[in-house]
Amino acid sequence: MIDSHSIPSYSEIISAHEVIKPYAHFTPVLTSQKVNERAGTQVFFKCENFQKVGAFKFRGACNAVLTLPDSDSSKGVATHSSGNHAQALALAAKICGIKAYVVMPENAPKVKIEAVRDYGAEITFCESSLEARESTLAEVVEKSGATIIHPYNDARIISGQGTAALEFLEQQPDLDVILVPVGGGGLLSGTAISAKSLKPDIEVIAAEPEEADDAYQSFRQGKLIPAYSTNTIADGLRTSLGELPFKIIKNKVDDIVTVDEASIVSAMRFIWERMKMIIEPSCAVPVAALFNNKERFINKKVGIIITGGNVDLDNLPW
Amino acid sequence: MIDSHSIPSYSEIISAHEVIKPYAHFTPVLTSQKVNERAGTQVFFKCENFQKVGAFKFRGACNAVLTLPDSDSSKGVATHSSGNHAQALALAAKICGIKAYVVMPENAPKVKIEAVRDYGAEITFCESSLEARESTLAEVVEKSGATIIHPYNDARIISGQGTAALEFLEQQPDLDVILVPVGGGGLLSGTAISAKSLKPDIEVIAAEPEEADDAYQSFRQGKLIPAYSTNTIADGLRTSLGELPFKIIKNKVDDIVTVDEASIVSAMRFIWERMKMIIEPSCAVPVAALFNNKERFINKKVGIIITGGNVDLDNLPW
């Protein structure tokens, strides 16, 4: 059994890949001449917006749920989330035939509530504060005996997220850099373990909104600094960096770059128009980091993990 | 040299594939559990919205331009179009290092004009009538000596478009049906030649808007009926069926199904939301045909060619 609080090894990521393979999409890698021209180098996109539930989050949730011991899984899994992790956990539970309990703030967008319900999860609503979410989740768990699956502060989740980079480097072995966004740090830490194990000289660089730069600050200062303000359009990256991911990130990640809000929206629209795919604002963060720092990536093959495509089509930022 | 006025053979499609391979994307086949649930069967999407210029049209244009004899190509290629064919021809010409002359109506959307110009084509503007387009094109050709490349009434174009189904059946050999939209008929006729040659018992079914049902009428009556009204959101399908494609279609296509406008918009939004990809209204026509005729496709593996992703993000139909 995996200890969910210790740093996962590369072999745990390989195991996670075997676990999730029958359920997860092996997502394509796409390229665009127009992007290459604007970036001034060759860019490859690992399209996790085409993953189940529209986000890489399914990888981690699927691995966490499928590796639970039977004694635990029979009582179900639980989380508080209004984002992609809730959908991912709900679908993973559905696949296993177990219950998922999701605590959501009353003011969560209707589309997200519907999506979670659609996957068969039992939703408990609460006020929108973190306190209310945590106390409500504690009550749900007390009653049900369900196992809490944290969205990123968990080795099984990190191992699952690391499988995206594993596939990416199988599909495009000659990458010199992998660029990923950082929010809680699950994807970034998993990517760093995979990428550095497969290819020790690859650079792993994270991108973060200036308006939610706690990972940047933590990385620079060598200690975990919580997010103070998170006034960014990149809703998937508003969360604070987790403790376990940070332990990995501070050793394995090469750099963290921040980008302004206007660059995020502009990069997002560029990808929609030129690559004909729907990406959430969070995915546009590494794209913007590339476009704003061209000189840094000249003559390097850059891989970007497109993290998800869940946006409200009635509320586009243009 | 290929006779551009005669029905292309399967071997010409194979040759076209060799010709365009170094330049065209080998586009992915994507699936979606949500689509399968709604359709009540297994559905596979060949994603030509991720093709160069954002549409399958690049295949035909690339084949036509690359197979021109040097004596012709040195004088360039020409077309009148405000759609994807213009961009496709412009890019194909750029790749060959020859000139592309594109006649466009003055009132063509700015984004389309910019896109064609971006690929280096020389644009001549004219009034928006078909007459003005044709006479302006004649003048341009008279002056330049350029070769006119028709968007669908041309064997080299049909052969190029047929390469999409060739790849599709390589990627997903167990398809029982291929569903494609029909406008001028280039894609449909090329698909029918490829698919029936590779797999004689496959069904090839076309989908067309009720509001521009000239292919449906022509197919039913066994003679070419021009489009009278073309009041459909599926702008790529407003054009009348071409003579050469019709010769192929009446022998090789199994059926043509029509769909109403509301179903097109609803299917388009469903694909955007569930598959996170940008498809133009034309692509939603076969999807709507599937959703509206579920009983017909039960227990059949259905392949749909997603034809393009060029839409104006500031003018979405919702």
XYZ file of C-alpha atoms in Angstrom:
636
model
C 0.000 0.000 0.000
C 1.183 3.490 -0.876
C 1.827 5.900 1.959
C -0.166 8.913 0.850
C 2.041 11.339 2.814
C 5.491 10.461 1.451
C 7.152 11.535 -1.766
C 6.250 9.071 -4.521
C 9.020 7.415 -6.482
C 9.217 7.119 -10.252
C 8.207 3.474 -10.000
C 4.995 4.506 -8.266
C 4.203 6.658 -11.280
C 4.817 3.703 -13.585
C 2.485 1.624 -11.424
C -0.117 4.374 -11.480
C 0.062 4.358 -15.266
C -0.718 0.638 -15.339
C -3.621 1.199 -12.936
C -5.304 4.003 -14.871
C -4.530 2.862 -18.440
C -7.781 0.955 -18.970
C -9.868 3.968 -17.928
C -7.969 7.104 -18.955
C -7.593 8.449 -22.476
C -4.100 8.277 -23.958
C -4.349 11.912 -25.038
C -2.794 13.176 -28.264
C 0.140 15.543 -28.679
C -0.709 18.376 -31.070
C 1.419 21.019 -32.718
C 0.700 24.277 -34.510
C 2.826 26.155 -37.013
C 1.200 29.374 -35.860
C 2.194 28.747 -32.264
C 5.735 27.849 -33.323
C 5.989 31.093 -35.267
C 4.779 33.182 -32.360
C 6.973 31.338 -29.843
C 10.007 31.302 -32.118
C 10.614 27.652 -31.376
C 9.002 24.200 -31.646
C 6.145 23.624 -29.217
C 4.269 20.416 -28.417
C 0.993 20.233 -26.531
C -0.061 17.231 -24.450
C -3.816 17.657 -24.615
C -5.281 16.745 -21.243
C -8.291 18.893 -22.065
C -9.319 15.786 -24.043
C -8.867 13.600 -20.939
C -11.921 12.092 -19.197
C -13.849 14.841 -17.323
C -11.928 17.331 -19.482
C -8.847 17.561 -17.264
C -5.655 15.774 -16.154
C -7.226 15.555 -12.683
C -8.833 12.280 -13.703
C -5.408 10.622 -13.703
C -4.729 11.289 -10.023
C -8.258 10.654 -8.819
C -8.456 7.422 -10.775
C -5.173 6.175 -9.319
C -6.138 7.150 -5.771
C -9.537 5.474 -5.930
C -8.387 2.330 -7.709
C -5.536 1.699 -5.264
C -7.639 2.057 -2.111
C -7.784 -1.138 -0.038
C -11.211 -2.779 -0.268
C -11.890 -2.144 3.402
C -11.684 1.594 2.749
C -13.175 1.811 -0.707
C -16.356 0.042 0.371
C -17.194 3.136 2.421
C -16.615 5.510 -0.452
C -14.426 8.546 -1.058
C -14.933 12.210 -0.239
C -13.599 15.652 -1.068
C -14.499 19.305 -0.996
C -13.995 20.953 -4.343
C -15.868 23.047 -6.827
C -13.443 22.270 -9.593
C -12.141 19.492 -11.810
C -11.044 17.270 -8.911
C -14.659 16.841 -7.804
C -15.692 15.589 -11.246
C -12.606 13.423 -11.500
C -13.228 11.799 -8.125
C -16.904 11.289 -8.915
C -16.117 9.511 -12.187
C -13.324 7.405 -10.647
C -15.720 6.294 -7.900
C -18.395 5.499 -10.460
C -15.924 3.321 -12.374
C -15.124 1.422 -9.161
C -18.774 1.139 -8.224
C -18.257 2.978 -4.948
C -19.795 6.137 -3.519
C -18.316 9.618 -3.896
C -19.260 12.379 -1.456
C -18.524 15.872 -2.689
C -18.852 18.990 -0.564
C -19.495 22.037 -2.734
C -20.136 25.680 -1.921
C -23.759 26.733 -2.516
C -22.571 29.365 -4.979
C -20.636 26.926 -7.182
C -21.473 27.351 -10.887
C -24.522 25.336 -11.911
C -22.619 23.602 -14.724
C -20.078 22.257 -12.252
C -22.773 21.046 -9.850
C -24.587 19.323 -12.725
C -21.371 17.702 -13.959
C -20.554 16.249 -10.534
C -24.141 15.043 -10.082
C -24.027 13.573 -13.586
C -21.170 11.303 -12.535
C -23.334 10.024 -9.690
C -21.712 11.715 -6.700
C -23.661 12.668 -3.570
C -23.338 16.422 -3.137
C -23.515 18.235 0.209
C -23.778 22.000 -0.050
C -22.171 24.410 2.400
C -21.252 28.087 2.677
C -18.432 29.149 0.444
C -15.735 29.678 3.095
C -12.850 27.219 3.466
C -13.879 26.710 7.097
C -17.423 25.710 6.156
C -16.111 23.357 3.487
C -13.738 21.632 5.867
C -16.212 21.272 8.723
C -18.914 20.000 6.359
C -16.484 17.504 4.870
C -15.558 16.347 8.392
C -19.244 15.734 9.135
C -19.764 13.807 5.893
C -16.747 11.631 6.605
C -17.782 11.047 10.214
C -21.168 9.795 9.063
C -20.079 7.759 6.042
C -16.624 6.527 6.966
C -15.504 7.641 3.504
C -11.815 8.243 2.764
C -10.852 11.828 2.012
C -8.927 12.142 -1.222
C -7.087 15.445 -1.205
C -6.747 17.061 -4.642
C -2.945 17.386 -4.523
C -1.476 16.817 -1.074
C -1.448 13.079 -1.612
C 1.184 10.746 -3.074
C -1.398 8.680 -4.995
C -2.708 11.828 -6.649
C 0.785 13.077 -7.463
C 1.677 9.676 -8.949
C -1.419 9.767 -11.123
C -0.740 13.278 -12.373
C 2.841 12.249 -13.162
C 1.561 9.796 -15.784
C 0.803 12.662 -18.183
C 4.506 13.532 -18.498
C 5.317 9.817 -18.774
C 3.142 9.548 -21.864
C 4.299 12.912 -23.161
C 7.956 11.846 -23.202
C 7.015 8.558 -24.818
C 5.194 10.480 -27.575
C 7.833 13.206 -27.910
C 11.127 11.974 -26.432
C 13.193 14.909 -27.687
C 11.661 17.607 -25.488
C 14.176 19.942 -23.855
C 11.715 21.669 -21.533
C 8.362 20.831 -19.986
C 6.212 23.795 -18.999
C 3.237 23.265 -16.692
C 0.985 25.530 -14.648
C 1.152 25.368 -10.861
C -1.750 25.678 -8.434
C -1.724 23.121 -5.611
C 1.340 21.523 -7.198
C 0.063 17.989 -7.884
C 0.694 18.110 -11.623
C 3.964 20.009 -11.308
C 5.461 17.648 -8.724
C 4.320 14.524 -10.574
C 5.670 15.919 -13.830
C 9.021 16.742 -12.226
C 9.420 13.200 -10.875
C 8.519 11.589 -14.215
C 10.464 13.934 -16.434
C 13.668 14.057 -14.396
C 13.657 10.270 -14.005
C 13.167 9.654 -17.707
C 15.464 12.433 -18.875
C 17.667 13.934 -16.143
C 18.748 16.932 -18.210
C 15.242 18.075 -19.139
C 14.146 21.393 -17.685
C 10.871 21.456 -15.763
C 9.524 24.979 -15.502
C 6.271 26.059 -13.884
C 4.107 29.011 -14.798
C 1.856 30.850 -12.363
C -0.368 33.926 -12.495
C 1.254 37.036 -10.931
C -2.041 37.459 -9.101
C -1.671 34.111 -7.303
C 2.093 33.753 -7.052
C 2.428 31.745 -3.848
C 4.366 28.940 -5.568
C 6.742 31.495 -7.077
C 7.278 33.115 -3.669
C 7.638 29.768 -1.905
C 10.140 28.551 -4.497
C 12.219 31.746 -4.235
C 12.216 31.834 -0.440
C 12.605 28.099 0.081
C 9.616 27.901 2.413
C 5.887 27.518 1.936
C 4.190 30.916 1.622
C 0.383 30.754 1.433
C -1.519 32.614 -1.274
C -2.693 35.994 -0.004
C -4.596 37.292 -2.979
C -5.832 35.062 -5.788
C -7.506 37.538 -8.056
C -6.781 35.652 -11.278
C -8.928 34.467 -14.160
C -7.045 31.152 -13.954
C -9.491 29.653 -11.461
C -7.691 26.310 -11.388
C -4.568 27.981 -9.992
C -6.056 29.999 -7.123
C -5.342 27.284 -4.597
C -2.230 27.407 -2.398
C 0.730 25.138 -3.033
C 0.532 21.941 -0.978
C 3.159 20.767 1.500
C 3.933 17.437 -0.120
C 4.159 18.847 -3.675
C 6.428 21.638 -2.386
C 8.911 19.125 -0.978
C 9.271 17.711 -4.480
C 9.130 21.001 -6.339
C 11.887 22.720 -4.388
C 14.307 19.934 -5.324
C 13.255 18.975 -8.808
C 11.783 22.023 -10.528
C 14.152 24.362 -12.381
C 12.185 27.577 -12.213
C 8.809 29.234 -11.757
C 7.774 32.085 -14.046
C 4.814 34.427 -13.462
C 2.517 36.064 -16.016
C 0.030 38.928 -15.946
C -3.714 38.568 -16.496
C -3.846 40.219 -19.924
C -1.228 37.806 -21.246
C -3.282 34.861 -19.963
C -6.438 35.960 -21.792
C -4.525 36.752 -24.964
C -2.730 33.374 -24.965
C -6.020 31.590 -24.260
C -7.713 33.192 -27.241
C -4.688 32.526 -29.456
C -4.890 28.798 -28.707
C -8.672 28.697 -29.265
C -8.323 30.464 -32.609
C -5.222 28.812 -33.940
C -5.442 25.304 -32.502
C -9.244 24.950 -32.465
C -9.266 23.574 -28.986
C -10.969 24.735 -25.855
C -8.543 25.374 -23.026
C -9.324 26.812 -19.625
C -7.535 29.966 -18.511
C -5.162 27.878 -16.326
C -3.729 26.194 -19.446
C -3.024 29.544 -21.027
C -0.650 30.417 -18.181
C 2.308 28.324 -19.449
C 1.524 29.390 -23.024
C 1.699 33.028 -21.947
C 4.930 32.314 -20.048
C 6.412 30.967 -23.279
C 5.231 33.879 -25.436
C 6.494 36.429 -22.869
C 9.932 34.813 -22.501
C 10.816 33.774 -26.041
C 14.552 34.368 -25.740
C 14.705 31.825 -22.938
C 13.344 29.004 -25.101
C 15.117 29.616 -28.401
C 16.296 26.366 -30.032
C 14.617 24.326 -27.318
C 11.801 21.896 -27.936
C 9.128 22.947 -25.484
C 6.380 20.642 -24.214
C 3.317 22.160 -22.560
C 0.743 20.118 -20.681
C -2.694 21.508 -21.498
C -4.418 20.834 -18.220
C -8.123 21.118 -18.949
C -10.956 22.464 -21.027
C -13.732 23.147 -18.553
C -15.020 26.661 -19.204
C -18.442 28.274 -19.132
C -19.236 28.968 -22.789
C -21.674 31.685 -21.725
C -18.964 33.589 -19.878
C -15.944 33.871 -22.111
C -13.330 36.516 -21.268
C -13.675 38.332 -24.615
C -0.603 13.695 -64.908
C -4.029 13.448 -63.317
C -7.016 14.444 -65.426
C -8.780 16.855 -63.123
C -12.187 16.172 -64.713
C -12.425 12.393 -64.374
C -13.398 10.282 -61.384
C -10.300 9.550 -59.308
C -9.447 5.960 -58.494
C -8.521 4.609 -55.080
C -4.892 4.452 -56.150
C -4.952 8.185 -56.835
C -6.023 8.718 -53.240
C -3.131 6.583 -52.047
C -0.780 8.671 -54.208
C -2.307 11.856 -52.843
C -1.608 10.609 -49.352
C 2.068 10.134 -50.176
C 2.178 13.615 -51.703
C 0.642 15.473 -48.760
C 2.078 13.391 -45.884
C 5.132 15.581 -45.289
C 2.975 18.713 -45.010
C -0.387 17.699 -43.520
C -1.057 16.755 -39.918
C -1.920 13.116 -39.265
C -4.902 14.177 -37.171
C -5.995 12.245 -34.081
C -9.163 10.197 -33.611
C -10.934 11.180 -30.398
C -13.808 9.592 -28.510
C -16.131 10.751 -25.756
C -18.140 8.696 -23.294
C -20.689 11.511 -23.134
C -21.193 11.439 -26.886
C -21.487 7.647 -26.845
C -24.147 7.871 -24.151
C -26.150 10.445 -26.054
C -25.799 8.601 -29.372
C -26.476 5.195 -27.833
C -23.516 3.723 -29.692
C -19.740 4.027 -30.112
C -18.631 7.133 -31.987
C -15.172 8.041 -33.283
C -14.156 11.501 -34.460
C -11.441 12.109 -37.049
C -10.390 15.604 -36.036
C -9.668 17.594 -39.161
C -10.332 20.764 -37.194
C -6.756 20.167 -36.021
C -5.549 19.955 -39.631
C -3.383 22.741 -41.093
C -5.510 25.882 -41.691
C -8.059 24.314 -39.344
C -9.862 22.236 -41.968
C -9.656 19.084 -44.133
C -9.548 21.434 -47.149
C -5.773 21.578 -46.799
C -5.553 17.962 -47.955
C -7.129 18.606 -51.345
C -5.460 21.953 -51.960
C -2.077 20.556 -51.005
C -2.463 17.613 -53.381
C -3.679 19.804 -56.236
C -0.854 22.309 -55.890
C 1.924 19.793 -55.340
C 0.962 17.700 -58.361
C 0.807 20.626 -60.806
C 3.361 20.346 -63.610
C 6.198 22.875 -63.181
C 5.166 24.731 -66.318
C 1.809 25.531 -64.692
C 2.841 25.968 -61.096
C 5.434 28.602 -61.968
C 2.544 30.910 -62.868
C 0.714 30.311 -59.625
C -2.755 29.088 -58.629
C -6.035 30.935 -58.269
C -9.494 30.544 -56.779
C -12.476 32.526 -55.623
C -13.518 31.637 -52.110
C -14.221 33.280 -48.812
C -13.907 30.046 -46.918
C -11.446 27.380 -45.887
C -10.411 26.505 -49.449
C -8.874 29.961 -49.889
C -6.695 29.537 -46.804
C -5.833 25.989 -47.810
C -4.776 27.002 -51.306
C -2.783 29.943 -49.978
C -0.844 27.746 -47.573
C -0.273 25.009 -50.174
C 1.100 27.608 -52.591
C 3.328 29.053 -49.879
C 4.745 25.596 -49.186
C 5.546 25.186 -52.896
C 6.986 28.678 -53.127
C 4.489 29.722 -55.793
C 1.924 32.508 -55.952
C -1.718 32.131 -54.898
C -4.334 34.557 -56.209
C -7.548 34.621 -54.208
C -10.666 36.503 -55.263
C -12.773 37.408 -52.231
C -15.996 39.348 -51.833
C -15.479 42.782 -50.269
C -17.817 41.836 -47.440
C -15.893 38.699 -46.432
C -15.257 38.535 -42.674
C -12.078 40.375 -41.677
C -10.671 37.306 -39.910
C -10.884 35.289 -43.121
C -9.246 38.038 -45.182
C -6.452 38.323 -42.613
C -5.942 34.560 -42.561
C -5.599 34.334 -46.349
C -3.244 37.322 -46.401
C -1.271 35.779 -43.546
C -0.483 32.790 -45.741
C 0.932 35.149 -48.336
C -1.806 35.063 -50.993
C -2.541 38.005 -53.267
C -6.158 39.021 -52.683
C -8.383 40.716 -55.274
C -11.665 42.029 -53.920
C -14.923 42.035 -55.845
C -18.644 42.416 -55.258
C -20.237 39.551 -53.404
C -22.231 38.030 -56.284
C -21.142 34.758 -57.886
C -20.995 36.574 -61.243
C -18.598 39.197 -59.943
C -16.448 36.515 -58.368
C -16.205 34.508 -61.551
C -15.520 37.459 -63.830
C -12.891 38.836 -61.447
C -11.254 35.426 -61.244
C -11.220 35.236 -65.058
C -9.440 38.598 -65.199
C -6.883 37.566 -62.598
C -6.163 34.353 -64.470
C -5.956 36.136 -67.811
C -3.327 38.493 -66.419
C -1.298 36.007 -64.388
C -1.646 32.763 -66.282
C -2.405 31.097 -62.938
C -4.184 27.723 -62.821
C -7.657 27.758 -61.292
C -8.042 25.191 -58.538
C -11.734 24.553 -57.971
C -12.663 23.788 -54.344
C -14.405 20.465 -55.122
C -15.105 19.939 -58.817
C -11.603 18.599 -59.371
C -10.184 15.078 -59.182
C -6.979 16.215 -57.478
C -9.019 17.915 -54.760
C -11.302 14.899 -54.334
C -8.264 12.609 -54.076
C -6.760 14.824 -51.406
C -9.968 14.944 -49.376
C -10.217 11.147 -49.628
C -7.007 10.795 -47.619
C -8.849 11.696 -44.397
C -10.962 8.517 -44.595
C -7.854 6.551 -45.557
C -6.173 7.551 -42.294
C -9.413 7.177 -40.349
C -9.797 3.514 -41.341
C -6.142 2.889 -40.571
C -6.675 4.351 -37.088
C -10.072 2.720 -36.512
C -10.474 -0.231 -38.906
C -13.666 -1.552 -37.303
C -15.961 1.323 -38.300
C -19.346 0.229 -39.667
C -20.443 3.669 -40.859
C -18.726 6.887 -41.885
C -20.808 10.039 -41.540
C -19.663 13.224 -43.268
C -21.267 16.557 -44.089
C -21.922 17.440 -47.721
C -21.593 20.859 -49.346
C -19.829 20.843 -52.715
C -19.211 17.125 -52.293
C -15.412 16.972 -52.406
C -15.030 15.371 -48.992
C -18.038 13.100 -49.390
C -16.959 11.734 -52.781
C -13.339 11.265 -51.715
C -14.475 9.551 -48.524
C -16.789 7.239 -50.464
C -13.988 6.135 -52.824
C -11.543 5.506 -49.961
C -13.955 3.849 -47.601
C -15.668 1.554 -50.109
C -12.298 0.485 -51.547
C -10.828 -0.312 -48.159
C -13.984 -1.853 -46.722
C -16.708 -2.610 -49.303
C -19.433 -3.234 -46.706
C -18.959 0.035 -44.826
C -21.851 2.478 -45.032
C -21.059 6.008 -46.181
C -23.802 8.410 -45.145
C -23.884 12.150 -45.718
C -25.570 14.781 -43.584
C -26.865 18.087 -44.895
C -28.807 21.032 -43.453
C -32.528 20.982 -44.368
C -32.042 24.620 -45.293
C -29.490 23.755 -48.016
C -30.626 20.306 -49.097
C -29.551 20.291 -52.743
C -27.388 17.173 -52.324
C -30.309 15.377 -50.648
C -32.636 16.403 -53.496
C -30.087 15.516 -56.181
C -29.420 12.123 -54.599
C -33.139 11.331 -54.346
C -33.964 12.463 -57.877
C -30.831 11.106 -59.515
C -29.976 14.396 -61.153
C -28.126 17.495 -60.068
C -30.514 20.009 -58.454
C -28.902 23.365 -57.591
C -29.357 24.891 -54.128
C -32.203 27.397 -54.156
C -32.087 28.668 -50.614
C -29.085 28.244 -48.349
C -30.261 29.878 -45.187
C -28.214 27.721 -42.840
C -25.771 28.467 -40.055
C -23.504 25.790 -41.564
C -21.712 28.257 -43.837
C -19.371 25.598 -45.206
C -22.321 23.685 -46.671
C -24.155 26.482 -48.487
C -22.443 25.713 -51.768
C -24.162 23.564 -54.422
C -23.089 19.992 -55.047
C -20.516 19.765 -57.853
C -20.906 17.742 -61.035
C -17.861 15.524 -60.598
C -18.534 14.738 -56.919
C -22.163 13.936 -57.788
C -21.098 11.296 -60.329
C -19.268 9.514 -57.504
C -21.836 10.154 -54.803
C -24.816 8.737 -56.695
C -23.012 5.417 -57.090
C -21.071 5.065 -53.872
C -22.949 6.867 -51.113
C -25.580 4.915 -49.171
C -27.790 7.743 -48.016
C -28.117 11.449 -47.311
C -29.866 12.633 -44.133
C -30.985 16.205 -43.436
C -31.130 18.071 -40.122
C -32.803 21.243 -38.886
C -30.972 24.362 -37.719
C -31.757 24.017 -34.000
C -30.283 20.512 -33.974
C -27.097 21.816 -35.603
C -26.554 24.504 -32.956
C -27.365 22.098 -30.133
C -24.968 19.425 -31.456
C -22.262 22.037 -31.961
C -22.505 23.230 -28.382
C -22.590 19.643 -27.095
C -19.271 18.885 -28.821
C -17.682 22.112 -27.590
C -18.755 21.397 -24.014
C -18.140 17.688 -23.853
C -15.176 17.212 -26.151
C -13.450 20.552 -25.532
C -12.855 21.126 -29.176
C -13.896 23.934 -31.460
C -15.926 22.748 -34.404
C -17.604 24.887 -37.025
C -21.363 24.557 -37.541
C -20.777 22.379 -40.637
C -19.180 19.664 -38.477
C -22.165 19.623 -36.189
C -24.413 18.556 -39.070
C -23.374 14.857 -39.058
C -23.335 14.878 -35.251
C -26.919 16.167 -35.258
C -27.850 13.554 -37.877
C -26.554 10.861 -35.529
C -28.330 12.234 -32.443
C -31.611 12.619 -34.361
C -31.508 9.104 -35.849
C -30.198 6.984 -33.005
C -32.181 3.850 -33.854
C -30.496 3.727 -37.230
C -27.005 3.472 -35.742
C -27.572 1.105 -32.823
C -24.747 -1.432 -32.445
C -22.816 0.217 -35.244
C -19.423 1.827 -34.806
C -19.855 5.283 -36.269
C -16.988 7.418 -37.581
C -17.541 11.137 -38.097
C -15.101 13.359 -39.930
C -14.914 16.680 -38.089
C -14.288 18.959 -41.019
C -13.037 22.200 -39.520
C -12.790 24.598 -36.627
C -12.853 28.031 -38.204
C -15.423 30.115 -36.354
C -15.614 33.730 -35.283
C -15.237 33.629 -31.494
C -16.993 36.988 -31.219
C -20.105 35.656 -32.968
C -21.062 32.367 -31.378
C -24.598 31.046 -31.933
C -25.451 30.965 -28.202
